[in-house]
XYZ file of C-alpha atoms in Angstrom:
675
model
C 128.833 177.458 150.833
C 127.382 176.237 154.422
C 123.558 176.634 153.900
C 124.148 174.777 150.671
C 125.583 171.631 152.915
C 122.910 172.255 155.241
C 119.935 171.579 152.802
C 121.846 168.316 151.416
C 122.120 167.111 154.865
C 118.702 167.641 155.951
C 117.756 165.580 152.661
C 120.118 163.158 153.372
C 118.334 162.530 157.198
C 115.145 162.744 155.694
C 115.646 160.455 153.420
C 116.826 158.024 156.251
C 114.024 158.391 158.229
C 111.170 157.863 155.328
C 110.057 161.349 155.563
C 111.303 163.145 152.147
C 109.036 164.324 149.540
C 111.249 163.294 146.708
C 110.091 159.441 147.205
C 107.055 158.459 145.523
C 104.368 157.143 148.441
C 104.363 153.246 147.730
C 100.240 152.195 146.906
C 97.954 150.505 149.279
C 96.825 146.812 148.473
C 93.503 147.314 147.352
C 91.624 144.293 148.787
C 89.538 141.883 145.549
C 85.901 142.283 145.869
C 84.890 140.943 142.720
C 84.818 136.721 142.389
C 86.670 134.710 139.906
C 83.973 134.299 137.100
C 83.427 138.158 136.927
C 86.869 139.502 136.836
C 87.226 136.762 133.826
C 84.486 138.235 131.862
C 85.147 141.689 132.868
C 81.616 142.483 134.282
C 80.446 144.235 137.055
C 80.049 141.825 139.929
C 77.757 142.740 143.126
C 80.506 141.325 145.065
C 77.608 139.240 146.593
C 78.312 135.366 147.786
C 77.664 134.047 145.452
C 77.468 136.612 143.362
C 74.390 137.070 140.871
C 76.484 135.745 137.795
C 77.177 132.315 139.643
C 73.849 131.702 140.810
C 72.376 132.292 137.160
C 75.415 129.556 135.731
C 73.891 125.916 136.360
C 77.260 124.574 134.830
C 79.142 125.750 137.796
C 80.981 122.567 139.068
C 82.882 124.135 141.864
C 82.629 127.640 143.343
C 84.642 130.566 141.132
C 84.340 132.720 144.709
C 87.760 130.726 145.425
C 90.149 133.094 147.371
C 87.635 136.200 147.265
C 88.732 137.820 150.886
C 86.334 139.909 152.908
C 86.230 143.959 152.215
C 88.439 144.922 155.600
C 90.907 142.190 155.366
C 94.480 143.561 155.730
C 97.376 143.715 153.152
C 99.007 140.679 155.209
C 95.908 138.254 154.978
C 95.527 139.896 151.557
C 98.735 138.306 150.483
C 98.159 135.063 152.158
C 95.162 134.582 150.670
C 96.505 134.864 146.945
C 99.145 132.120 147.911
C 96.812 129.577 150.203
C 93.173 130.138 148.342
C 90.461 129.034 150.656
C 88.200 126.064 150.449
C 84.624 126.942 149.248
C 81.641 125.949 151.440
C 78.580 125.026 149.683
C 75.012 125.037 151.071
C 72.849 121.392 150.477
C 70.623 123.047 147.771
C 73.824 123.891 145.676
C 75.412 120.377 145.849
C 71.628 118.660 144.851
C 71.689 121.214 141.869
C 75.013 120.172 140.657
C 74.279 116.509 141.475
C 71.196 116.706 138.972
C 73.037 118.770 136.342
C 75.736 116.084 135.840
C 73.285 113.430 135.783
C 71.476 114.775 133.352
C 74.682 116.059 131.572
C 75.983 112.282 131.485
C 72.146 111.190 130.214
C 72.765 113.526 127.349
C 76.495 112.422 126.675
C 75.077 108.491 126.297
C 72.564 109.529 124.200
C 74.681 111.477 121.737
C 76.898 108.214 121.788
C 74.154 105.686 120.998
C 73.294 108.347 117.765
C 76.825 108.376 116.760
C 77.164 104.554 116.713
C 73.953 104.112 114.527
C 74.603 106.776 111.959
C 78.884 106.945 111.959
C 81.011 104.681 109.469
C 83.249 103.430 112.403
C 82.693 101.041 115.558
C 83.499 102.329 118.745
C 86.517 100.326 119.747
C 86.210 101.391 123.595
C 84.901 98.976 126.757
C 81.462 101.255 125.689
C 81.678 98.547 122.639
C 82.529 95.291 124.680
C 79.735 96.060 127.407
C 77.425 96.186 124.323
C 78.192 92.992 123.325
C 78.169 91.583 126.828
C 74.611 92.574 126.627
C 73.769 91.481 123.494
C 73.657 94.286 120.883
C 73.233 92.900 117.981
C 73.597 96.563 116.118
C 75.815 96.207 112.567
C 79.070 97.770 113.341
C 80.679 99.254 110.364
C 84.576 99.471 109.783
C 87.060 101.657 112.245
C 89.944 103.603 110.512
C 91.448 104.010 113.638
C 92.000 101.494 117.233
C 93.083 102.629 120.096
C 95.112 99.631 122.013
C 97.113 100.102 125.071
C 100.128 99.103 122.593
C 99.203 102.050 120.560
C 96.981 103.424 117.915
C 96.804 101.357 114.702
C 95.033 102.895 111.866
C 93.269 100.255 109.079
C 91.396 100.986 105.516
C 87.908 99.599 105.398
C 88.888 96.831 103.240
C 91.358 95.470 106.123
C 90.368 91.744 106.633
C 90.217 91.921 110.437
C 87.371 95.131 110.307
C 85.546 92.748 107.998
C 84.447 90.471 110.802
C 82.723 93.049 112.574
C 79.888 92.385 109.581
C 79.064 89.222 111.144
C 78.563 90.452 114.926
C 77.183 86.906 115.913
C 80.530 85.086 114.633
C 82.952 87.537 115.592
C 80.729 87.300 119.778
C 81.145 83.410 119.184
C 84.792 83.272 118.354
C 85.805 85.715 121.588
C 83.709 83.873 124.237
C 85.373 80.466 123.316
C 87.227 80.383 126.414
C 84.830 81.717 128.778
C 82.387 78.764 128.010
C 83.066 75.891 129.701
C 82.453 73.353 127.237
C 84.126 74.960 124.411
C 87.050 75.851 126.562
C 89.171 72.830 125.983
C 88.878 73.366 122.176
C 89.957 76.930 122.300
C 93.104 76.025 124.046
C 94.206 73.159 122.256
C 93.887 75.547 119.434
C 95.752 78.155 120.944
C 98.430 75.655 121.488
C 98.618 74.612 117.878
C 98.472 78.353 116.449
C 101.431 78.769 118.706
C 102.944 75.760 117.125
C 102.753 76.558 113.254
C 101.687 80.125 113.035
C 103.578 81.639 115.843
C 106.593 79.708 115.247
C 107.544 80.940 112.107
C 106.927 84.681 113.081
C 109.769 83.996 115.903
C 113.231 84.714 115.054
C 115.673 81.985 116.162
C 118.031 84.388 116.822
C 118.880 88.599 117.216
C 118.440 90.187 114.304
C 122.537 91.396 113.502
C 123.063 94.944 112.801
C 126.354 94.451 110.897
C 127.384 92.033 108.590
C 130.315 91.331 106.394
C 130.880 89.843 102.587
C 132.878 86.981 104.499
C 129.963 85.754 106.445
C 127.307 86.104 103.933
C 129.584 83.618 101.979
C 130.264 81.487 104.859
C 126.122 80.833 104.836
C 125.987 79.768 101.404
C 125.378 75.832 100.590
C 127.482 74.310 98.090
C 127.236 74.857 94.284
C 124.639 72.433 93.142
C 122.018 73.723 95.595
C 122.674 77.281 94.588
C 122.562 76.234 91.145
C 119.178 74.232 91.626
C 117.907 77.129 93.457
C 118.867 79.743 91.166
C 117.069 77.233 87.942
C 114.049 77.170 90.201
C 113.478 80.813 90.667
C 113.828 82.238 87.341
C 111.266 79.743 86.552
C 108.780 80.812 88.653
C 109.435 84.058 90.267
C 110.404 86.212 86.914
C 107.372 86.306 86.069
C 105.438 89.300 86.635
C 108.200 90.822 88.569
C 111.255 91.151 86.494
C 114.152 91.870 88.774
C 117.327 90.007 87.161
C 118.910 89.791 84.070
C 119.086 86.063 83.110
C 122.199 85.776 80.602
C 123.715 88.953 83.106
C 123.376 86.326 86.173
C 124.553 83.460 85.311
C 127.775 84.859 83.516
C 128.488 86.184 86.717
C 127.375 83.142 88.821
C 130.192 81.014 86.299
C 133.119 83.606 87.236
C 132.017 83.378 91.086
C 132.322 79.531 91.591
C 134.984 79.319 88.944
C 137.176 81.723 91.205
C 139.484 80.739 94.262
C 137.346 81.298 97.987
C 139.713 83.721 98.925
C 138.887 85.749 95.611
C 134.803 85.577 95.917
C 134.260 88.658 98.270
C 134.990 90.451 94.645
C 131.353 89.686 94.327
C 129.909 91.965 96.296
C 127.008 92.286 94.416
C 126.367 88.310 93.282
C 126.585 86.701 96.706
C 123.516 89.001 98.666
C 121.379 88.457 95.726
C 122.800 84.618 95.729
C 121.949 84.277 98.911
C 118.120 85.945 99.411
C 117.696 83.513 96.335
C 118.673 80.780 98.008
C 116.653 81.664 101.393
C 113.623 82.335 98.871
C 113.549 79.176 97.495
C 114.707 77.492 100.518
C 111.015 79.061 102.662
C 108.962 77.999 99.602
C 109.876 74.515 99.711
C 110.615 74.342 103.256
C 113.599 72.854 102.946
C 112.289 69.499 101.219
C 114.705 70.170 98.429
C 117.489 70.944 100.254
C 120.751 68.234 99.042
C 123.091 69.958 101.267
C 124.624 68.842 104.770
C 125.125 72.710 105.446
C 121.808 73.538 107.199
C 120.353 76.357 105.373
C 118.582 79.352 107.534
C 116.483 81.786 105.556
C 116.020 84.129 108.563
C 119.497 84.348 109.341
C 120.574 85.202 105.099
C 117.939 87.668 104.819
C 119.003 89.220 108.172
C 122.954 89.073 107.562
C 122.313 90.329 104.126
C 119.544 93.816 105.162
C 122.744 94.659 107.465
C 125.014 94.430 105.226
C 122.936 96.931 103.234
C 122.071 99.249 105.813
C 126.011 99.660 106.123
C 127.011 100.212 103.255
C 128.352 104.071 102.688
C 126.549 106.643 100.276
C 125.780 106.676 96.796
C 126.280 102.557 96.946
C 123.181 102.646 98.502
C 121.554 103.936 95.237
C 123.458 101.339 92.727
C 121.426 98.807 90.799
C 122.824 96.113 92.619
C 121.935 97.213 95.927
C 118.356 98.046 94.833
C 118.107 94.832 92.893
C 118.919 93.155 96.419
C 116.632 95.187 98.065
C 113.743 94.247 95.490
C 114.549 90.279 96.132
C 114.253 90.923 100.047
C 110.838 91.836 99.639
C 110.176 89.058 97.519
C 111.907 87.005 100.011
C 109.622 88.293 102.697
C 106.676 87.724 100.609
C 107.853 83.645 100.754
C 108.893 84.074 104.386
C 105.210 85.229 105.363
C 106.427 88.339 106.744
C 103.592 90.253 108.751
C 101.903 92.837 105.932
C 103.176 96.176 107.882
C 106.638 95.603 107.885
C 106.388 94.417 104.072
C 104.638 98.231 103.193
C 107.870 99.799 105.022
C 110.178 97.858 102.997
C 108.613 98.742 99.803
C 108.254 102.442 100.686
C 111.629 102.315 101.370
C 112.948 101.110 98.394
C 110.488 103.357 96.281
C 111.753 106.562 97.575
C 115.317 104.801 97.244
C 114.847 104.054 93.731
C 113.553 107.645 92.782
C 116.679 109.106 94.396
C 118.849 107.332 91.961
C 116.381 108.435 89.296
C 114.626 105.300 88.084
C 111.553 107.592 87.923
C 112.673 109.387 85.230
C 112.923 107.395 81.559
C 116.478 106.472 80.518
C 115.976 108.361 77.348
C 116.201 111.576 78.742
C 119.908 110.969 80.101
C 122.812 110.436 77.178
C 125.028 108.675 79.853
C 122.810 106.009 79.969
C 123.347 103.400 77.468
C 120.491 101.118 75.840
C 121.117 98.259 77.544
C 121.239 99.677 81.192
C 118.402 101.786 80.325
C 116.302 98.865 79.677
C 117.029 97.019 82.764
C 116.083 100.197 84.680
C 112.779 100.096 82.976
C 111.778 96.765 84.042
C 113.459 97.318 87.787
C 111.489 100.410 88.218
C 108.031 99.230 87.017
C 108.732 95.804 89.517
C 109.312 98.622 92.223
C 105.892 100.113 91.662
C 104.261 97.209 91.487
C 105.405 95.894 95.016
C 104.232 99.205 96.319
C 101.336 98.919 94.834
C 100.528 95.689 96.162
C 101.621 96.237 99.542
C 99.399 98.794 100.046
C 96.612 96.940 99.050
C 97.280 93.989 101.261
C 97.868 96.059 104.510
C 94.934 98.376 103.252
C 97.283 101.754 103.395
C 97.102 104.516 100.368
C 99.469 104.381 97.737
C 102.624 106.022 98.051
C 103.018 106.925 93.984
C 100.514 108.415 91.472
C 100.834 107.677 87.615
C 101.877 111.390 87.238
C 105.038 110.992 89.505
C 106.894 109.064 87.138
C 107.919 109.440 83.280
C 109.900 106.249 82.641
C 108.125 104.093 79.642
C 106.825 100.558 79.784
C 109.680 98.160 79.022
C 110.230 96.117 75.575
C 108.767 93.031 75.519
C 111.851 91.219 74.585
C 113.739 88.195 75.650
C 116.756 88.389 77.781
C 119.063 87.041 75.120
C 118.491 90.065 72.898
C 119.900 92.449 75.568
C 123.230 92.823 76.195
C 125.811 95.250 77.365
C 127.527 96.157 73.929
C 123.869 96.993 71.883
C 123.574 99.740 70.415
C 120.044 99.495 69.500
C 116.902 98.295 71.198
C 115.300 95.651 69.180
C 111.484 95.976 68.721
C 108.916 94.846 71.142
C 106.900 92.144 70.304
C 103.082 92.335 70.307
C 101.691 90.506 73.690
C 100.583 87.342 71.761
C 103.927 86.546 71.169
C 105.489 85.379 74.472
C 108.842 86.330 75.602
C 110.943 86.676 79.392
C 108.625 89.790 79.719
C 105.168 89.292 78.922
C 103.800 88.962 81.746
C 105.329 92.230 83.265
C 104.213 94.088 79.934
C 100.369 92.778 80.483
C 100.828 93.634 84.246
C 102.445 97.456 83.310
C 99.538 97.868 80.499
C 96.977 97.805 83.319
C 99.386 99.993 86.054
C 97.746 103.244 85.059
C 94.447 102.143 85.385
C 95.073 100.884 88.738
C 96.901 103.893 90.214
C 93.964 106.143 89.052
C 91.569 103.715 90.160
C 93.362 103.763 93.499
C 94.467 107.359 94.075
C 91.485 109.555 93.113
C 88.443 109.270 95.578
C 85.330 107.749 94.661
C 82.338 110.030 94.937
C 79.417 108.410 92.606
C 78.978 105.119 92.064
C 79.178 105.397 88.632
C 82.422 106.251 88.361
C 83.276 103.109 90.352
C 81.616 101.061 87.814
C 83.265 102.769 85.038
C 86.488 101.627 86.755
C 85.991 98.225 87.342
C 84.187 97.492 84.341
C 87.448 99.288 82.401
C 89.731 96.961 84.577
C 87.450 93.486 83.510
C 87.861 94.797 79.640
C 91.296 95.029 80.211
C 91.538 91.315 81.378
C 89.501 89.716 78.933
C 91.416 92.249 75.718
C 94.586 90.235 76.777
C 95.704 87.805 73.961
C 94.958 84.085 74.526
C 98.482 82.943 75.437
C 97.487 85.242 78.695
C 94.021 83.220 79.089
C 94.093 80.214 81.337
C 91.123 78.842 78.709
C 93.707 79.367 75.596
C 96.570 77.481 77.763
C 95.192 74.260 78.707
C 98.038 72.544 77.953
C 100.812 74.869 78.981
C 103.314 74.110 81.748
C 103.327 74.729 85.524
C 105.368 77.742 85.459
C 103.335 79.305 82.802
C 100.278 78.372 84.210
C 101.574 80.134 87.440
C 102.525 83.314 85.504
C 98.716 83.682 84.015
C 96.844 83.296 87.281
C 99.259 85.658 89.353
C 98.784 88.003 86.532
C 94.938 87.906 87.011
C 95.203 88.156 90.750
C 97.340 91.292 90.593
C 95.015 92.960 88.593
C 91.697 91.749 90.177
C 93.265 92.753 93.333
C 92.307 96.543 92.723
C 88.942 95.231 91.674
C 88.513 93.450 95.267
C 89.101 96.620 96.602
C 86.973 98.712 94.458
C 83.832 96.624 95.251
C 84.555 96.813 99.521
C 84.707 100.464 98.963
C 81.747 100.823 97.387
C 78.777 102.639 99.904
C 75.721 101.930 98.956
C 76.461 98.525 97.438
C 74.010 98.057 94.261
C 73.731 95.189 92.149
C 75.812 97.188 89.292
C 78.563 97.247 91.339
C 78.512 94.034 93.233
C 78.421 91.573 90.576
C 82.030 92.660 88.927
C 83.390 92.633 92.479
C 81.962 89.052 93.460
C 82.768 87.726 90.314
C 86.493 88.425 90.918
C 86.162 87.158 94.266
C 84.998 83.856 92.991
C 87.982 83.482 90.245
C 90.703 84.132 92.874
C 88.790 81.111 94.818
C 88.338 78.896 92.031
C 92.541 79.114 90.699
C 92.937 76.913 93.722
C 91.505 74.271 91.744
C 94.292 74.991 88.881
C 97.406 73.382 91.386
C 95.174 71.287 93.617
C 97.594 67.804 93.977
C 94.211 65.781 94.745
C 92.284 66.725 91.392
C 95.217 66.596 89.209
C 97.216 63.627 89.660
C 99.985 63.911 87.271
C 103.441 65.117 88.535
C 101.580 65.562 91.840
C 104.858 67.094 93.867
C 105.371 69.271 91.065
C 101.985 70.617 91.842
C 101.909 70.519 95.281
C 104.813 73.233 95.027
C 103.419 75.554 93.283
C 99.314 75.012 95.119
C 101.821 75.989 98.388
C 103.198 79.063 96.346
C 99.815 80.084 95.261
C 98.538 79.999 98.917
C 102.036 81.883 100.567
C 101.611 84.747 97.967
C 97.855 85.140 97.618
C 96.952 84.413 101.284
C 95.267 87.673 102.041
C 93.668 87.551 98.506
C 92.158 83.806 99.264
C 91.255 85.099 102.536
C 89.222 88.500 101.401
C 87.674 86.908 98.529
C 86.500 84.388 101.157
C 84.949 87.100 103.517
C 83.721 88.978 100.018
C 81.639 86.222 99.200
C 80.360 86.198 103.171
C 79.327 89.431 102.806
C 77.711 88.861 99.698
C 75.446 86.048 101.358
C 73.944 88.736 104.090
C 73.441 91.173 101.357
C 69.423 90.864 100.806
C 68.336 91.110 97.177
C 71.248 91.593 95.442
C 72.214 87.889 95.239
C 72.730 87.162 91.335
C 74.287 83.364 92.346
C 72.567 81.047 94.127
C 73.148 80.621 97.967
C 74.202 77.296 97.676
C 76.880 77.635 95.098
C 78.251 80.319 97.281
C 78.056 78.614 100.055
C 80.101 75.705 98.313
C 82.933 78.023 96.994
C 83.170 79.035 100.772
C 83.106 75.363 102.602
C 85.621 74.205 99.379
C 88.181 77.556 100.526
C 87.854 76.485 104.209
C 88.541 72.782 103.611
C 91.582 73.801 101.091
C 92.805 75.528 103.912
C 92.634 73.361 106.578
C 94.815 70.668 104.518
C 97.642 72.864 104.736
C 97.069 74.430 108.023
C 100.314 73.886 109.470
C 102.505 74.822 106.410
C 103.736 78.131 105.557
C 101.301 81.015 104.515
C 98.707 79.578 106.719
C 97.067 81.450 109.773
C 95.134 79.059 112.346
C 93.239 82.286 113.489
C 91.768 83.138 110.157
C 91.011 79.572 108.964
C 89.204 79.475 112.291
C 87.043 82.610 111.725
C 86.299 81.797 108.471
C 85.023 78.130 109.396
C 82.591 79.607 112.048
C 81.371 82.388 109.632
C 81.049 79.777 106.991
C 79.068 77.170 109.579
C 76.407 80.530 110.486
C 75.660 81.193 107.291
C 74.756 77.898 106.534
C 72.863 77.387 109.807
C 70.857 80.498 108.262
C 70.646 78.811 104.855
C 69.689 75.475 106.482
C 67.199 76.810 109.303
C 69.718 75.230 112.033
C 70.673 75.864 115.481
C 73.611 78.096 114.639
C 75.605 77.910 117.794
C 75.554 73.668 117.225
C 76.853 74.514 113.919
C 79.745 76.967 114.858
C 80.974 74.511 117.336
C 81.455 71.658 114.455
C 83.139 74.632 112.607
C 85.794 74.959 115.590
C 85.715 71.158 115.950
C 86.786 70.994 112.326
C 89.946 73.281 112.822
C 90.752 71.595 115.673
C 90.809 68.175 113.960
C 92.434 69.210 111.031
C 95.470 70.618 113.151
C 95.299 67.404 114.653
C 95.595 65.651 111.448
C 98.736 67.918 110.532
C 100.306 66.719 113.773
C 99.705 62.501 112.988
C 97.024 62.681 115.784
C 93.898 60.586 114.187
C 90.317 60.210 116.154
C 87.351 62.339 117.259
C 87.349 64.785 119.581
C 84.778 63.198 121.656
C 82.342 64.744 124.599
C 83.842 62.530 127.548
C 87.407 63.994 125.841
C 86.103 67.375 126.037
C 84.726 66.629 129.893
C 87.770 64.951 130.808
C 89.957 68.282 129.955
C 86.953 70.570 131.854
C 87.922 68.452 134.864
C 91.294 68.365 134.702
């Protein structure tokens, strides 16, 4: 026992002194002799400084021998070298070699960028582009799908109007350099002042958008019954054409019960009151308050914001009721009349489309036995309106459409009058032919082309023959409409009917113009129908021009304004398409003089209502400059002087709108420059 105790005591003593042969010896740190490049590539290194691999690599911009210690370094120094790598020392020849290599790489990169600018389908939107414009580079630039700015990226399609301006490099540079030119700076500063006064003032909100709203607050904003009845009558005559949202008899019956009840009991009409408020806001924004005879000030922005906040706070399935979907559709219509920005309308239509699909509107009501015949027909009308709103908003903003023709099974609504539809009906009446006008004729005619338009926009166009076939199909559909839906066959129709026909043609031709702009390369077969559509859209202005048609001048002026408000983007895009056609060599099938006259008439019409809703001074100014540039090329005159004249014409139009007459003389320009 004593011998075992002595052995244990000897083991413990050996462990304390570190001499025990039971403990594994600690390995000695090995010095790192290979360079970083050889260790990373796992190849043999000759351990020179620099090694052979580094000397054969001309792309090395900094030494890869950082932190390689000497062979006889101690373990302590090795650990310090890992934590604090040494700074490499380069000789003069190595620095010279690297400088020459960097210069050659930069030269090659600039050459590649120039090649990309020439052959790419997107213009450069960086500082290099601005430098190129300052140097006077006249290389044509195509459309950019993505623009990168400090505020964030923004995607635009190839047909977006701002990108079309890049095709007119001289006019675009002239417009952007106006503030740097001492002679034109006073004109540009005054135009900026009018732009802030006329255009930006309409886009700014008078108050903060509310996050919550209540039905009593909406009822307090409503004007008197006389004004509401007048606005409701105007709405059904002018807006319930191609877009059917409300059922006239049901809505009027509910209005009668609403006004007949006491004020304390009107909160029960939780579906009518928001719709009535949006209708009042829409008509008031259209007429700029000229038809209001009520002592209460009507604020369209406040009305629409309050209704939208009230809808957003609805709980659960109340968001998906027919009344809620109708109110949201009316809000989108009010946004169009109020000239809200295209991206906001596009977002609103996408939200409405998804809500409608969640509510099952994309399925035909005949698939569900619980839905009555009356409600099913109203669901068909509302669904086709929502599809049309999303399609048009996508085209105007230049974004892909959100739905395809195979995404829904809802059938076409019946061509019947509203009075033929009632809640207790047991059988749907027979649909009348398009030649017989009803309350739904314009919507039925528009829905008949929705499959052609969705297919044309949803499938990629790889061959010019396919593009031509789709454009021809839409043109044939327009020509195949009955005489009561043609302007030639309805000269004696009233203004409401005429406006419905024009709006129907514009909505169909909007897709044709988009297909025309998407065609690459342009050929005579593809460009002729597209140009014809653009000229047709520009010619529709004369049908409501109060200076051309004297009878009932006031009523014509209202529809002239409504056409410019709802078709603002179509008019500007059609004018730019005609300008593009004038720049195309060997493809002009009309005389240049006639095309220039169409652009001049459009510019003059836009200047006449430059201070009214739906006009943008920037767009008018650019179109005027482009028109004068093309005119100078046609008349062989000084382009700079004629473009200056275009700027002065826009300025004089702004002055006339504010009651300031008189020419903009050279002395006045010099006085402004001196001040």
